[in-house]
Amino acid sequence: MPPTPANPDIVAVTIALDGCASKAELLERIAAALHFPGWFGHNWDALADCLTDLSWLPAGAYRITLTQAAPLRRAAPETLATALEIFDAAAAAWADQGVDFRVCLTEDGADDGTAPPAAPAARQ
């Protein structure tokens, strides 16, 4: 998604995770939403590389919202935890450059009573 009309310097992206149950599906959804280049390798290292580059999607700030994460958390909790760690590292890297990069995770409908994994703090 290009920068928003309300604020052309912010890229805001929502990634729905409903029905997502694997690392491969998660990486594909992130790649599609953020328009990753063809060289994206569909692995954790490539995700980290792309999240800390984003030269094809320049902005002064990034807002990424991951919605409906409960099914992925139940099906592949380690996958979600690793992805959140990578997003957190990307936020730290962008903060070092003075760019605000935030990720919001919503469980949407988690009804199994278990607590979600701790989401990384937003870096500013």
mmCIF file of C-alpha atoms in Angstrom:
data_model
loop_
_atom_site.group_PDB
_atom_site.id
_atom_site.type_symbol
_atom_site.label_atom_id
_atom_site.label_comp_id
_atom_site.label_asym_id
_atom_site.label_seq_id
_atom_site.Cartn_x
_atom_site.Cartn_y
_atom_site.Cartn_z
ATOM 1 C CA MET A 1 0.000 0.000 0.000
ATOM 2 C CA PRO A 2 1.392 3.424 -0.887
ATOM 3 C CA PRO A 3 1.531 6.237 1.640
ATOM 4 C CA THR A 4 -1.909 7.231 2.879
ATOM 5 C CA PRO A 5 -3.679 10.282 1.409
ATOM 6 C CA ALA A 6 -4.126 11.722 4.905
ATOM 7 C CA ASN A 7 -0.395 11.555 5.567
ATOM 8 C CA PRO A 8 1.757 10.880 2.516
ATOM 9 C CA ASP A 9 4.780 10.171 4.672
ATOM 10 C CA ILE A 10 3.252 7.160 6.458
ATOM 11 C CA VAL A 11 2.867 3.708 4.951
ATOM 12 C CA ALA A 12 0.038 1.899 6.760
ATOM 13 C CA VAL A 13 -0.559 -1.773 5.995
ATOM 14 C CA THR A 14 -2.999 -4.285 7.471
ATOM 15 C CA ILE A 15 -2.187 -7.970 7.082
ATOM 16 C CA ALA A 16 -5.058 -10.348 7.863
ATOM 17 C CA LEU A 17 -3.811 -13.643 9.268
ATOM 18 C CA ASP A 18 -7.152 -15.466 9.257
ATOM 19 C CA GLY A 19 -6.588 -18.976 7.938
ATOM 20 C CA CYS A 20 -2.814 -18.584 8.174
ATOM 21 C CA ALA A 21 -1.341 -21.681 9.808
ATOM 22 C CA SER A 22 2.287 -21.888 8.711
ATOM 23 C CA LYS A 23 5.537 -20.004 8.282
ATOM 24 C CA ALA A 24 5.202 -20.185 4.486
ATOM 25 C CA GLU A 25 1.712 -18.650 4.542
ATOM 26 C CA LEU A 26 2.773 -15.933 6.975
ATOM 27 C CA LEU A 27 5.802 -14.957 4.904
ATOM 28 C CA GLU A 28 3.699 -14.898 1.730
ATOM 29 C CA ARG A 29 1.117 -12.576 3.298
ATOM 30 C CA ILE A 30 3.758 -10.209 4.645
ATOM 31 C CA ALA A 31 5.580 -10.195 1.295
ATOM 32 C CA ALA A 32 2.399 -9.465 -0.652
ATOM 33 C CA ALA A 33 1.216 -6.710 1.690
ATOM 34 C CA LEU A 34 4.567 -4.930 1.713
ATOM 35 C CA HIS A 35 5.253 -5.515 -1.990
ATOM 36 C CA PHE A 36 8.544 -7.312 -1.349
ATOM 37 C CA PRO A 37 10.814 -7.515 -4.399
ATOM 38 C CA GLY A 38 11.278 -10.671 -6.448
ATOM 39 C CA TRP A 39 14.520 -11.510 -4.665
ATOM 40 C CA PHE A 40 12.652 -12.122 -1.387
ATOM 41 C CA GLY A 41 13.775 -15.611 -0.321
ATOM 42 C CA HIS A 42 10.733 -16.642 1.769
ATOM 43 C CA ASN A 43 12.795 -17.341 4.886
ATOM 44 C CA TRP A 44 13.428 -15.545 8.178
ATOM 45 C CA ASP A 45 16.700 -13.931 7.074
ATOM 46 C CA ALA A 46 15.075 -12.592 3.914
ATOM 47 C CA LEU A 47 12.176 -11.223 5.979
ATOM 48 C CA ALA A 48 14.631 -9.381 8.215
ATOM 49 C CA ASP A 49 16.491 -8.046 5.176
ATOM 50 C CA CYS A 50 13.326 -6.768 3.510
ATOM 51 C CA LEU A 51 11.855 -5.239 6.671
ATOM 52 C CA THR A 52 15.030 -3.252 7.268
ATOM 53 C CA ASP A 53 15.314 -2.125 3.639
ATOM 54 C CA LEU A 54 11.880 -1.127 2.238
ATOM 55 C CA SER A 55 13.614 1.074 -0.374
ATOM 56 C CA TRP A 56 10.788 0.202 -2.795
ATOM 57 C CA LEU A 57 8.276 1.606 -0.286
ATOM 58 C CA PRO A 58 9.889 4.801 1.034
ATOM 59 C CA ALA A 59 8.219 6.580 3.936
ATOM 60 C CA GLY A 60 8.962 8.545 7.055
ATOM 61 C CA ALA A 61 6.995 6.073 9.166
ATOM 62 C CA TYR A 62 5.554 2.587 8.884
ATOM 63 C CA ARG A 63 2.456 1.136 10.576
ATOM 64 C CA ILE A 64 1.897 -2.585 10.143
ATOM 65 C CA THR A 65 -1.150 -4.186 11.705
ATOM 66 C CA LEU A 66 -1.365 -7.971 11.900
ATOM 67 C CA THR A 67 -4.997 -8.945 12.485
ATOM 68 C CA GLN A 68 -6.687 -12.225 13.365
ATOM 69 C CA ALA A 69 -3.500 -13.750 14.772
ATOM 70 C CA ALA A 70 -5.168 -16.223 17.163
ATOM 71 C CA PRO A 71 -5.377 -19.123 14.679
ATOM 72 C CA LEU A 72 -1.698 -18.769 13.746
ATOM 73 C CA ARG A 73 -0.753 -18.499 17.411
ATOM 74 C CA ARG A 74 -2.560 -21.788 18.065
ATOM 75 C CA ALA A 75 -1.307 -23.596 14.948
ATOM 76 C CA ALA A 76 2.294 -22.376 14.955
ATOM 77 C CA PRO A 77 3.149 -20.357 18.064
ATOM 78 C CA GLU A 78 6.891 -20.522 17.375
ATOM 79 C CA THR A 79 6.327 -19.062 13.908
ATOM 80 C CA LEU A 80 4.403 -16.099 15.267
ATOM 81 C CA ALA A 81 6.965 -15.554 18.032
ATOM 82 C CA THR A 82 9.855 -15.578 15.549
ATOM 83 C CA ALA A 83 8.063 -13.159 13.232
ATOM 84 C CA LEU A 84 7.427 -10.774 16.129
ATOM 85 C CA GLU A 85 11.104 -10.933 17.106
ATOM 86 C CA ILE A 86 12.059 -10.017 13.535
ATOM 87 C CA PHE A 87 9.564 -7.148 13.474
ATOM 88 C CA ASP A 88 11.005 -5.944 16.793
ATOM 89 C CA ALA A 89 14.557 -6.037 15.413
ATOM 90 C CA ALA A 90 13.391 -4.138 12.324
ATOM 91 C CA ALA A 91 11.766 -1.508 14.544
ATOM 92 C CA ALA A 92 15.063 -1.085 16.391
ATOM 93 C CA ALA A 93 16.995 -0.770 13.121
ATOM 94 C CA TRP A 94 14.576 1.848 11.791
ATOM 95 C CA ALA A 95 14.682 3.734 15.106
ATOM 96 C CA ASP A 96 18.457 4.009 14.717
ATOM 97 C CA GLN A 97 17.744 5.829 11.442
ATOM 98 C CA GLY A 98 15.094 8.078 12.995
ATOM 99 C CA VAL A 99 12.203 6.292 11.266
ATOM 100 C CA ASP A 100 9.124 5.308 13.263
ATOM 101 C CA PHE A 101 8.251 1.653 12.544
ATOM 102 C CA ARG A 102 5.384 0.144 14.520
ATOM 103 C CA VAL A 103 3.669 -3.210 14.459
ATOM 104 C CA CYS A 104 0.331 -3.932 16.098
ATOM 105 C CA LEU A 105 -0.912 -7.476 16.655
ATOM 106 C CA THR A 106 -4.575 -8.258 17.247
ATOM 107 C CA GLU A 107 -5.856 -11.655 18.253
ATOM 108 C CA ASP A 108 -9.429 -11.053 17.035
ATOM 109 C CA GLY A 109 -11.610 -13.785 18.381
ATOM 110 C CA ALA A 110 -9.167 -15.670 20.559
ATOM 111 C CA ASP A 111 -11.559 -17.772 22.591
ATOM 112 C CA ASP A 112 -9.363 -20.534 23.894
ATOM 113 C CA GLY A 113 -8.387 -18.692 27.075
ATOM 114 C CA THR A 114 -4.655 -18.814 26.462
ATOM 115 C CA ALA A 115 -2.528 -15.731 26.550
ATOM 116 C CA PRO A 116 -0.980 -14.464 23.323
ATOM 117 C CA PRO A 117 2.795 -14.271 23.000
ATOM 118 C CA ALA A 118 4.239 -11.030 24.246
ATOM 119 C CA ALA A 119 4.300 -8.466 21.452
ATOM 120 C CA PRO A 120 7.458 -6.405 21.134
ATOM 121 C CA ALA A 121 7.282 -2.829 22.295
ATOM 122 C CA ALA A 122 6.983 -0.201 19.595
ATOM 123 C CA ARG A 123 10.245 1.577 18.943
ATOM 124 C CA GLN A 124 10.298 5.304 18.442
#
